[in-house]
Structure formats: C-alpha cells, structure tokens
mmCIF file of C-alpha atoms and ligand atoms in Angstrom:
data_model
loop_
_atom_site.group_PDB
_atom_site.id
_atom_site.type_symbol
_atom_site.label_atom_id
_atom_site.label_comp_id
_atom_site.label_asym_id
_atom_site.label_seq_id
_atom_site.Cartn_x
_atom_site.Cartn_y
_atom_site.Cartn_z
ATOM 1 C CA MET A 30 68.592 130.303 107.552
ATOM 2 C CA PRO A 31 69.342 131.767 111.203
ATOM 3 C CA THR A 32 72.953 132.064 111.496
ATOM 4 C CA SER A 33 72.589 130.026 114.808
ATOM 5 C CA SER A 34 71.576 126.977 112.375
ATOM 6 C CA LEU A 35 74.441 127.426 110.067
ATOM 7 C CA PHE A 36 76.897 125.011 111.386
ATOM 8 C CA SER A 37 73.688 122.238 111.947
ATOM 9 C CA LEU A 38 74.093 118.975 111.043
ATOM 10 C CA SER A 39 71.137 117.528 113.007
ATOM 11 C CA GLY A 40 68.647 114.781 111.241
ATOM 12 C CA LYS A 41 71.703 114.050 108.602
ATOM 13 C CA THR A 42 72.860 110.589 107.311
ATOM 14 C CA ALA A 43 76.313 110.016 106.753
ATOM 15 C CA LEU A 44 78.848 107.414 106.003
ATOM 16 C CA VAL A 45 82.503 107.616 106.914
ATOM 17 C CA THR A 46 85.313 105.235 105.826
ATOM 18 C CA GLY A 47 87.927 104.432 107.851
ATOM 19 C CA GLY A 48 85.747 105.526 110.758
ATOM 20 C CA SER A 49 86.675 102.756 112.922
ATOM 21 C CA ARG A 50 89.791 104.622 114.338
ATOM 22 C CA GLY A 51 92.062 107.701 113.403
ATOM 23 C CA ILE A 52 90.968 110.218 111.717
ATOM 24 C CA GLY A 53 87.907 108.476 110.601
ATOM 25 C CA LEU A 54 86.965 107.694 113.830
ATOM 26 C CA MET A 55 87.396 111.767 114.983
ATOM 27 C CA ILE A 56 84.957 112.760 112.456
ATOM 28 C CA ALA A 57 82.696 110.040 112.748
ATOM 29 C CA ARG A 58 82.391 110.988 116.873
ATOM 30 C CA GLY A 59 81.882 114.938 115.917
ATOM 31 C CA PHE A 60 78.948 113.459 113.483
ATOM 32 C CA VAL A 61 77.496 111.367 116.008
ATOM 33 C CA GLU A 62 77.870 113.999 118.764
ATOM 34 C CA ALA A 63 76.199 116.680 116.214
ATOM 35 C CA GLY A 64 73.022 114.721 115.577
ATOM 36 C CA VAL A 65 73.831 112.522 112.112
ATOM 37 C CA LYS A 66 73.069 109.242 111.748
ATOM 38 C CA THR A 67 76.800 107.734 111.219
ATOM 39 C CA TYR A 68 77.920 104.531 109.273
ATOM 40 C CA ILE A 69 81.022 103.757 109.599
ATOM 41 C CA SER A 70 83.203 101.229 107.793
ATOM 42 C CA SER A 71 86.469 99.673 107.906
ATOM 43 C CA ARG A 72 88.360 95.855 107.263
ATOM 44 C CA ASP A 73 87.986 94.879 110.618
ATOM 45 C CA ALA A 74 85.197 93.944 112.510
ATOM 46 C CA LYS A 75 86.159 94.049 115.980
ATOM 47 C CA ALA A 76 87.298 97.383 115.700
ATOM 48 C CA CYS A 77 84.063 98.594 113.856
ATOM 49 C CA ALA A 78 81.638 96.780 116.308
ATOM 50 C CA ALA A 79 84.034 98.823 119.377
ATOM 51 C CA ALA A 80 83.863 102.454 117.947
ATOM 52 C CA GLU A 81 80.013 101.290 117.153
ATOM 53 C CA ALA A 82 79.592 100.721 120.676
ATOM 54 C CA GLU A 83 81.365 103.720 122.047
ATOM 55 C CA LEU A 84 79.429 106.019 119.594
ATOM 56 C CA GLY A 85 76.335 104.905 120.217
ATOM 57 C CA LYS A 86 76.127 106.250 123.820
ATOM 58 C CA THR A 87 75.714 109.293 122.553
ATOM 59 C CA GLY A 88 73.925 109.149 119.200
ATOM 60 C CA THR A 89 73.221 106.830 116.380
ATOM 61 C CA CYS A 90 76.427 105.130 114.899
ATOM 62 C CA ILE A 91 76.118 101.776 112.792
ATOM 63 C CA ALA A 92 79.162 99.759 111.463
ATOM 64 C CA LEU A 93 79.270 97.949 108.224
ATOM 65 C CA PRO A 94 82.752 96.426 107.797
ATOM 66 C CA HIS A 95 84.103 95.856 104.710
ATOM 67 C CA ASP A 96 87.558 95.614 102.919
ATOM 68 C CA LEU A 97 87.747 98.743 100.894
ATOM 69 C CA GLY A 98 90.818 97.532 98.888
ATOM 70 C CA THR A 99 88.343 95.604 96.508
ATOM 71 C CA THR A 100 85.553 96.506 94.055
ATOM 72 C CA ALA A 101 83.469 93.888 95.648
ATOM 73 C CA GLY A 102 83.943 95.193 99.255
ATOM 74 C CA VAL A 103 83.063 98.811 97.889
ATOM 75 C CA LYS A 104 80.013 97.349 96.070
ATOM 76 C CA ALA A 105 79.211 94.965 99.194
ATOM 77 C CA LEU A 106 79.053 98.673 101.198
ATOM 78 C CA ALA A 107 76.952 100.808 99.386
ATOM 79 C CA ALA A 108 74.728 97.753 98.503
ATOM 80 C CA GLU A 109 74.041 97.622 102.478
ATOM 81 C CA VAL A 110 73.829 101.211 102.786
ATOM 82 C CA ALA A 111 71.247 100.986 99.837
ATOM 83 C CA ALA A 112 69.428 98.522 101.442
ATOM 84 C CA ARG A 113 68.846 100.401 104.781
ATOM 85 C CA GLU A 114 68.694 104.384 103.678
ATOM 86 C CA THR A 115 66.614 106.049 100.817
ATOM 87 C CA ARG A 116 68.911 108.848 100.651
ATOM 88 C CA LEU A 117 72.888 109.684 101.937
ATOM 89 C CA ASP A 118 73.078 113.493 102.969
ATOM 90 C CA ILE A 119 77.329 113.297 103.448
ATOM 91 C CA LEU A 120 79.899 110.701 102.309
ATOM 92 C CA VAL A 121 83.614 110.641 104.096
ATOM 93 C CA ASN A 122 86.300 109.020 101.350
ATOM 94 C CA ASN A 123 88.762 108.535 104.325
ATOM 95 C CA ALA A 124 89.807 104.853 104.318
ATOM 96 C CA GLY A 125 93.636 105.138 103.637
ATOM 97 C CA ALA A 126 96.806 103.467 103.894
ATOM 98 C CA ALA A 127 100.114 104.396 103.823
ATOM 99 C CA TRP A 128 103.422 102.932 102.562
ATOM 100 C CA ALA A 129 106.935 104.240 102.386
ATOM 101 C CA GLU A 130 109.984 102.570 101.036
ATOM 102 C CA PRO A 131 113.867 103.628 99.859
ATOM 103 C CA ILE A 132 113.469 103.903 96.245
ATOM 104 C CA ASP A 133 115.496 100.695 95.464
ATOM 105 C CA GLN A 134 113.188 98.312 97.524
ATOM 106 C CA TYR A 135 109.856 100.755 96.489
ATOM 107 C CA ALA A 136 107.355 97.494 96.184
ATOM 108 C CA GLU A 137 105.074 97.403 93.295
ATOM 109 C CA LYS A 138 101.928 95.924 95.470
ATOM 110 C CA GLY A 139 102.747 99.188 97.319
ATOM 111 C CA TRP A 140 101.172 100.729 94.282
ATOM 112 C CA ASP A 141 98.486 98.678 93.594
ATOM 113 C CA LYS A 142 97.607 98.654 97.727
ATOM 114 C CA LEU A 143 97.465 102.278 97.626
ATOM 115 C CA MET A 144 96.257 103.371 94.294
ATOM 116 C CA ALA A 145 93.364 100.866 94.994
ATOM 117 C CA VAL A 146 92.525 101.920 98.747
ATOM 118 C CA ASN A 147 93.314 105.394 98.692
ATOM 119 C CA LEU A 148 92.240 106.528 95.122
ATOM 120 C CA LYS A 149 90.177 104.018 92.991
ATOM 121 C CA THR A 150 88.179 103.340 96.050
ATOM 122 C CA VAL A 151 87.292 107.087 96.440
ATOM 123 C CA PHE A 152 85.794 107.295 92.902
ATOM 124 C CA LEU A 153 83.972 103.890 92.973
ATOM 125 C CA LEU A 154 82.439 104.489 96.140
ATOM 126 C CA THR A 155 81.088 107.759 95.451
ATOM 127 C CA GLN A 156 79.684 106.479 91.929
ATOM 128 C CA ALA A 157 77.808 103.806 93.720
ATOM 129 C CA LEU A 158 76.359 105.931 96.104
ATOM 130 C CA LEU A 159 75.588 108.722 93.625
ATOM 131 C CA PRO A 160 71.514 107.460 93.658
ATOM 132 C CA LEU A 161 71.427 108.403 97.657
ATOM 133 C CA LEU A 162 73.741 111.602 97.662
ATOM 134 C CA ARG A 163 71.087 112.931 94.685
ATOM 135 C CA ALA A 164 68.058 112.183 96.502
ATOM 136 C CA ALA A 165 69.550 114.133 99.511
ATOM 137 C CA ALA A 166 70.444 116.962 97.214
ATOM 138 C CA SER A 167 68.952 120.255 97.181
ATOM 139 C CA GLU A 168 69.834 123.954 95.572
ATOM 140 C CA ASP A 169 69.753 125.167 99.296
ATOM 141 C CA ASP A 170 71.649 122.456 100.714
ATOM 142 C CA PRO A 171 73.545 120.377 98.898
ATOM 143 C CA ALA A 172 74.363 116.558 99.640
ATOM 144 C CA ARG A 173 78.501 116.301 100.604
ATOM 145 C CA ILE A 174 81.518 114.520 99.724
ATOM 146 C CA VAL A 175 84.217 115.171 101.304
ATOM 147 C CA ASN A 176 87.775 113.184 100.718
ATOM 148 C CA ILE A 177 90.434 112.812 102.954
ATOM 149 C CA GLY A 178 93.904 113.887 100.755
ATOM 150 C CA SER A 179 97.413 114.748 102.610
ATOM 151 C CA ILE A 180 99.388 117.523 102.949
ATOM 152 C CA ASP A 181 101.962 115.225 101.164
ATOM 153 C CA GLY A 182 99.964 115.391 98.112
ATOM 154 C CA ILE A 183 100.953 118.884 97.942
ATOM 155 C CA LEU A 184 104.376 119.511 99.464
ATOM 156 C CA GLN A 185 107.270 116.830 98.857
ATOM 157 C CA PRO A 186 106.823 114.403 101.612
ATOM 158 C CA THR A 187 109.442 113.876 103.808
ATOM 159 C CA LEU A 188 109.527 110.011 103.828
ATOM 160 C CA GLU A 189 110.229 108.113 100.366
ATOM 161 C CA SER A 190 106.621 107.770 100.172
ATOM 162 C CA TYR A 191 105.890 107.390 96.211
ATOM 163 C CA ALA A 192 102.720 105.669 95.844
ATOM 164 C CA TYR A 193 101.193 107.213 99.084
ATOM 165 C CA SER A 194 101.926 110.687 97.880
ATOM 166 C CA ALA A 195 100.748 110.228 94.521
ATOM 167 C CA SER A 196 97.609 109.103 95.519
ATOM 168 C CA LYS A 197 96.361 112.162 97.620
ATOM 169 C CA ALA A 198 97.787 114.403 94.830
ATOM 170 C CA ALA A 199 95.596 112.353 92.319
ATOM 171 C CA VAL A 200 92.775 112.616 95.255
ATOM 172 C CA HIS A 201 92.908 116.071 95.260
ATOM 173 C CA HIS A 202 92.287 116.748 91.712
ATOM 174 C CA LEU A 203 89.628 113.858 91.454
ATOM 175 C CA THR A 204 87.809 116.341 94.131
ATOM 176 C CA ARG A 205 87.856 119.318 91.820
ATOM 177 C CA ASN A 206 86.987 116.780 88.929
ATOM 178 C CA LEU A 207 84.243 115.711 90.807
ATOM 179 C CA ALA A 208 82.995 118.752 91.875
ATOM 180 C CA LYS A 209 82.453 120.298 88.477
ATOM 181 C CA HIS A 210 80.788 117.370 87.408
ATOM 182 C CA LEU A 211 78.406 116.836 90.078
ATOM 183 C CA ALA A 212 77.255 120.811 91.332
ATOM 184 C CA ARG A 213 75.073 120.310 88.646
ATOM 185 C CA ASP A 214 73.516 117.552 90.798
ATOM 186 C CA ASN A 215 74.020 119.694 93.753
ATOM 187 C CA ILE A 216 76.462 117.716 95.227
ATOM 188 C CA ASN A 217 79.152 119.629 96.846
ATOM 189 C CA VAL A 218 82.810 117.910 96.627
ATOM 190 C CA ASN A 219 85.512 119.052 98.695
ATOM 191 C CA ALA A 220 89.025 117.448 100.301
ATOM 192 C CA ILE A 221 90.718 117.924 103.864
ATOM 193 C CA ALA A 222 94.595 117.881 103.439
ATOM 194 C CA PRO A 223 95.736 116.661 107.254
ATOM 195 C CA GLY A 224 98.527 117.448 108.492
ATOM 196 C CA PRO A 225 99.965 115.942 111.392
ATOM 197 C CA PHE A 226 97.326 113.947 113.669
ATOM 198 C CA ASP A 227 98.072 111.484 116.144
ATOM 199 C CA THR A 228 96.783 107.703 114.745
ATOM 200 C CA LYS A 229 98.076 104.656 114.134
ATOM 201 C CA MET A 230 99.004 105.700 110.504
ATOM 202 C CA LEU A 231 101.465 108.521 111.558
ATOM 203 C CA ALA A 232 102.615 106.683 114.984
ATOM 204 C CA PRO A 233 105.980 105.141 113.645
ATOM 205 C CA VAL A 234 106.842 108.626 112.726
ATOM 206 C CA LEU A 235 105.448 110.502 116.149
ATOM 207 C CA ALA A 236 107.662 107.655 117.881
ATOM 208 C CA VAL A 237 110.919 108.707 116.688
ATOM 209 C CA GLY A 238 110.194 112.288 115.638
ATOM 210 C CA ARG A 239 107.719 113.917 117.680
ATOM 211 C CA LYS A 240 109.679 117.134 118.829
ATOM 212 C CA GLN A 241 110.744 117.747 115.106
ATOM 213 C CA MET A 242 107.115 117.345 113.861
ATOM 214 C CA GLU A 243 105.659 119.640 116.075
ATOM 215 C CA ARG A 244 108.624 122.140 115.673
ATOM 216 C CA ALA A 245 108.028 121.704 112.022
ATOM 217 C CA VAL A 246 104.454 123.259 112.290
ATOM 218 C CA PRO A 247 104.030 126.521 112.769
ATOM 219 C CA ARG A 248 101.458 126.243 115.165
ATOM 220 C CA GLY A 249 103.605 124.027 117.155
ATOM 221 C CA ARG A 250 101.565 121.173 117.609
ATOM 222 C CA ILE A 251 100.015 117.902 116.242
ATOM 223 C CA GLY A 252 96.404 117.930 115.306
ATOM 224 C CA ARG A 253 94.086 117.533 117.686
ATOM 225 C CA ASP A 254 90.439 115.803 117.378
ATOM 226 C CA GLU A 255 88.560 119.159 117.387
ATOM 227 C CA ASP A 256 90.785 120.715 114.759
ATOM 228 C CA MET A 257 89.506 117.961 112.030
ATOM 229 C CA ILE A 258 85.875 117.533 113.034
ATOM 230 C CA GLY A 259 85.286 121.471 112.630
ATOM 231 C CA ALA A 260 86.557 121.286 109.230
ATOM 232 C CA ALA A 261 84.173 118.228 108.348
ATOM 233 C CA ILE A 262 81.225 119.620 110.081
ATOM 234 C CA PHE A 263 82.096 123.056 107.847
ATOM 235 C CA TYR A 264 82.012 121.192 104.540
ATOM 236 C CA CYS A 265 78.979 119.021 105.565
ATOM 237 C CA SER A 266 77.031 122.163 106.527
ATOM 238 C CA ARG A 267 74.989 125.042 105.278
ATOM 239 C CA ALA A 268 77.919 127.295 106.639
ATOM 240 C CA SER A 269 79.771 125.812 102.877
ATOM 241 C CA SER A 270 76.628 125.641 100.733
ATOM 242 C CA TYR A 271 78.587 127.700 98.136
ATOM 243 C CA VAL A 272 82.159 125.745 98.519
ATOM 244 C CA THR A 273 82.839 123.372 96.212
ATOM 245 C CA GLY A 274 85.786 121.750 94.554
ATOM 246 C CA THR A 275 88.308 123.435 97.412
ATOM 247 C CA VAL A 276 91.190 121.630 99.037
ATOM 248 C CA LEU A 277 91.654 122.458 102.936
ATOM 249 C CA PRO A 278 94.871 122.136 104.439
ATOM 250 C CA VAL A 279 94.279 121.338 108.190
ATOM 251 C CA ASP A 280 97.630 121.540 108.973
ATOM 252 C CA GLY A 281 98.604 124.070 111.850
ATOM 253 C CA GLY A 282 100.214 126.161 108.497
ATOM 254 C CA ILE A 283 102.435 123.707 107.248
ATOM 255 C CA VAL A 284 101.903 124.179 103.651
ATOM 256 C CA SER A 285 101.336 127.957 103.776
ATOM 257 C CA ALA A 286 104.711 128.250 105.529
ATOM 258 C CA ALA A 287 106.283 125.817 103.358
ATOM 259 C CA TYR A 288 108.745 128.215 101.215
ATOM 260 C CA THR A 289 109.731 130.543 104.187
ATOM 261 C CA GLN A 290 110.584 127.342 106.340
ATOM 262 C CA ILE A 291 112.752 126.375 103.238
ATOM 263 C CA GLU A 292 114.411 129.847 102.682
ATOM 264 C CA PHE A 293 115.162 130.540 105.738
ATOM 265 C CA GLY A 294 115.473 127.537 107.816
ATOM 266 C CA LEU A 295 112.710 128.381 110.243
ATOM 267 C CA SER A 296 110.981 124.771 111.055
HETATM 268 N N1 LIG B 325 97.604 110.901 110.596
HETATM 269 C C1 LIG B 325 98.129 111.987 109.672
HETATM 270 O O1 LIG B 325 98.820 112.644 110.445
HETATM 271 C C2 LIG B 325 97.385 112.235 108.242
HETATM 272 C C3 LIG B 325 98.104 112.922 107.461
HETATM 273 C C4 LIG B 325 97.436 113.157 106.375
HETATM 274 C C5 LIG B 325 96.475 112.248 105.745
HETATM 275 N N2 LIG B 325 95.893 111.499 106.460
HETATM 276 C C6 LIG B 325 94.667 110.648 106.011
HETATM 277 O O2 LIG B 325 93.853 110.191 106.645
HETATM 278 C C7 LIG B 325 92.979 109.332 106.403
HETATM 279 C C8 LIG B 325 92.944 108.144 107.806
HETATM 280 O O3 LIG B 325 94.158 107.829 108.150
HETATM 281 P P1 LIG B 325 94.541 107.797 109.885
HETATM 282 O O4 LIG B 325 95.894 108.923 110.108
HETATM 283 O O5 LIG B 325 93.366 107.938 110.571
HETATM 284 O O6 LIG B 325 95.003 106.511 109.745
HETATM 285 P P2 LIG B 325 94.730 104.901 110.398
HETATM 286 O O7 LIG B 325 94.631 105.250 111.839
HETATM 287 O O8 LIG B 325 95.406 103.924 109.868
HETATM 288 O O9 LIG B 325 93.138 104.950 110.159
HETATM 289 C C9 LIG B 325 93.032 104.050 108.623
HETATM 290 C C10 LIG B 325 91.889 103.902 108.815
HETATM 291 O O10 LIG B 325 91.115 103.548 107.215
HETATM 292 C C11 LIG B 325 90.656 101.460 107.269
HETATM 293 N N3 LIG B 325 91.217 101.234 106.017
HETATM 294 C C12 LIG B 325 92.843 101.191 105.730
HETATM 295 N N4 LIG B 325 92.802 100.196 104.792
HETATM 296 C C13 LIG B 325 90.752 99.555 104.686
HETATM 297 C C14 LIG B 325 90.469 98.821 103.485
HETATM 298 N N5 LIG B 325 91.303 98.259 102.816
HETATM 299 N N6 LIG B 325 89.056 98.605 103.584
HETATM 300 C C15 LIG B 325 88.502 99.883 104.595
HETATM 301 N N7 LIG B 325 88.774 100.341 105.355
HETATM 302 C C16 LIG B 325 90.433 100.282 105.419
HETATM 303 C C17 LIG B 325 91.234 101.639 108.725
HETATM 304 O O11 LIG B 325 90.420 100.494 109.271
HETATM 305 P P3 LIG B 325 91.159 98.931 108.693
HETATM 306 O O12 LIG B 325 92.822 98.784 108.997
HETATM 307 O O13 LIG B 325 89.945 98.584 109.623
HETATM 308 O O14 LIG B 325 90.534 98.385 107.658
HETATM 309 C C18 LIG B 325 91.168 102.682 109.523
HETATM 310 O O15 LIG B 325 89.887 102.716 110.121
HETATM 311 C C19 LIG B 325 93.750 108.068 105.481
HETATM 312 O O16 LIG B 325 93.344 108.519 104.169
HETATM 313 C C20 LIG B 325 95.157 109.075 105.669
HETATM 314 O O17 LIG B 325 95.813 109.094 104.436
HETATM 315 C C21 LIG B 325 96.100 111.128 107.453
#
C-alpha cells in the first residue's frame, strides 16, 4: 500500500448514527467528501433529509431515520441497512444525549434514557450489524467500529451529569471489551473521546461560558470540524489497521493537562 493511500476511504460504506447534526454530521461530511457511501440516522426525519440533501451535493449520503433509544429502532435500522448492503466497512456509534441536574433532583428517567441511547444501543447496533461488518473485514484492512465517548468519561465532569459521564466511561470500557473479542473477526473497535465541540448538546454551556471553556483547553479553542474528521478518518483507514481497543481524546490537551491545571491553577 503506497503511503499516499494510507488514509484513503474511497469506495467504503459507512453508517454514522446521530449523523443529522453536530459531531455525527461532521464525521458524515468528512466521509462523504472522502468518497464513502454514508448512511446517517437520527430520530428527526426532517433533519435527516436536510443533511442527506446537503451532503448529497458532494457524494452519496442516505438518511434512515430511527429512534435509537429503543431496541425496536435499533433492529429496524440494522434491518434497513442489511436490506440495502451486503457489507459495511465502518460503523460510527455517535448518537447520544446528555442530562445534568443537581443530585437531589436527578431524575431516574435521565438514567434510563442515557443508558439506552448512549450505551446499550452501542452494543445492540454493533451486534445487529456484525454479519455486514464481518463481510467487509479482512486481515489487511479490518472493518471499523468507532464509538464516540467523551472526556467526561475520563475526567470528573464540570456539571452534575451523573448518568452521562457514567455512560461514557462505560462506552470506553465496552470499546476495549469489543475490541478484544472482535479482533479475531478482523474488526477494529476504537473510541474517540471529544472535548468541547460547538454543537446543540454543548450550546447551553457555551452560551454562558465560552471564554472560560476556551481558557480551560490547553490549545485555547473549541474543537473544529476538521479536528473530528481527522480522527475519524485515521480510525477508519489503513493507517490504523493495527490499532484497536484505544480511546483517543480529541480535546486540545484537556485530559493530558488535567493534573497540572488542578495542581497549579493554570486553566
Ligand atoms: N459536543 C461536545 O462537546 C461533545 C463532547 C463529548 C462527547 N460528545 C458526544 O458526541 C456525540 C454527538 O454529540 P453532539 O455534541 O453532536 O450532540 P447533538 O448535536 O445533540 O447531536 C446528537 C445526535 O444524536 C441524535 N440522537 C439523539 N438521541 C437519539 C435517539 N434516541 N435516536 C437516534 N438518534 C439520536 C440526534 O438526532 P435526533 O435528536 O434527531 O434524534 C443528533 O443527530 C454524543 O455521543 C455526545 O455525547 C459531544
């Protein structure tokens, strides 16, 4: 394989959950522009159709709206992909939700919602799509699963986001567990742990504390689309054929600097 092709994704097929906006849309755009036939999914059919139309201008994007907070929705999405494709090179488990409340009010339904969409769905969708992923996998170029975790699953979150941070820590460990067992099937499983990215999920935080947030990032800024796209392309290309079971913070240095920031008040 020539070095110039190491990061090529041309001709591959991918599914990006939560691809209608935010980080999922960033990754889906990066894939489409790299020549990947990209399926996206989220609950909002209108938003899915808008993303499909926008990304369709540069390549192939197909929206399959489903509620991935339910097992029925997960099964329906997997069945729709299987009806259209005989193989799937890339699965990005990105769809997710957040929930933060003071501990005395923290609602049980927050736990139920987040554990379903952020965690259980990552496993169930992976399981349901294994036949297609195995069909695409080879020793030289494994199929890829990329789970979107969070730096809140590594560090103490700033907000009281109990179910969210626990679900993301669990996603990181599930990633390692899946990587071990799927390596024999030539399927690599890795996770991206994003720091702050300007999406609907982070909008309420950035609205009141963008400057403070930027100061807390060693690189001094919020994440950009290309930061996320670069990490996703690495994890899905030949360049990372020998990389599995890892969690990559894409966070401008927050995780690695955490100790010094706490100790010396450098944030
Ligand atoms: N933004 C950040 O700074 C940040 C930092 C760390 C980690 N993350 C993680 O990155 C991922 C993407 O988040 P984001 O920031 O891009 O948030 P976002 O803008 O709120 O996007 C979330 C995506 O997930 C979809 N989704 C949510 N619930 C769903 C469900 N039940 N079924 C199907 N799709 C569902 C949403 O579409 P619908 O609402 O139409 O369903 C949307 O496409 C999440 O896993 C999040 O935890 C984000």
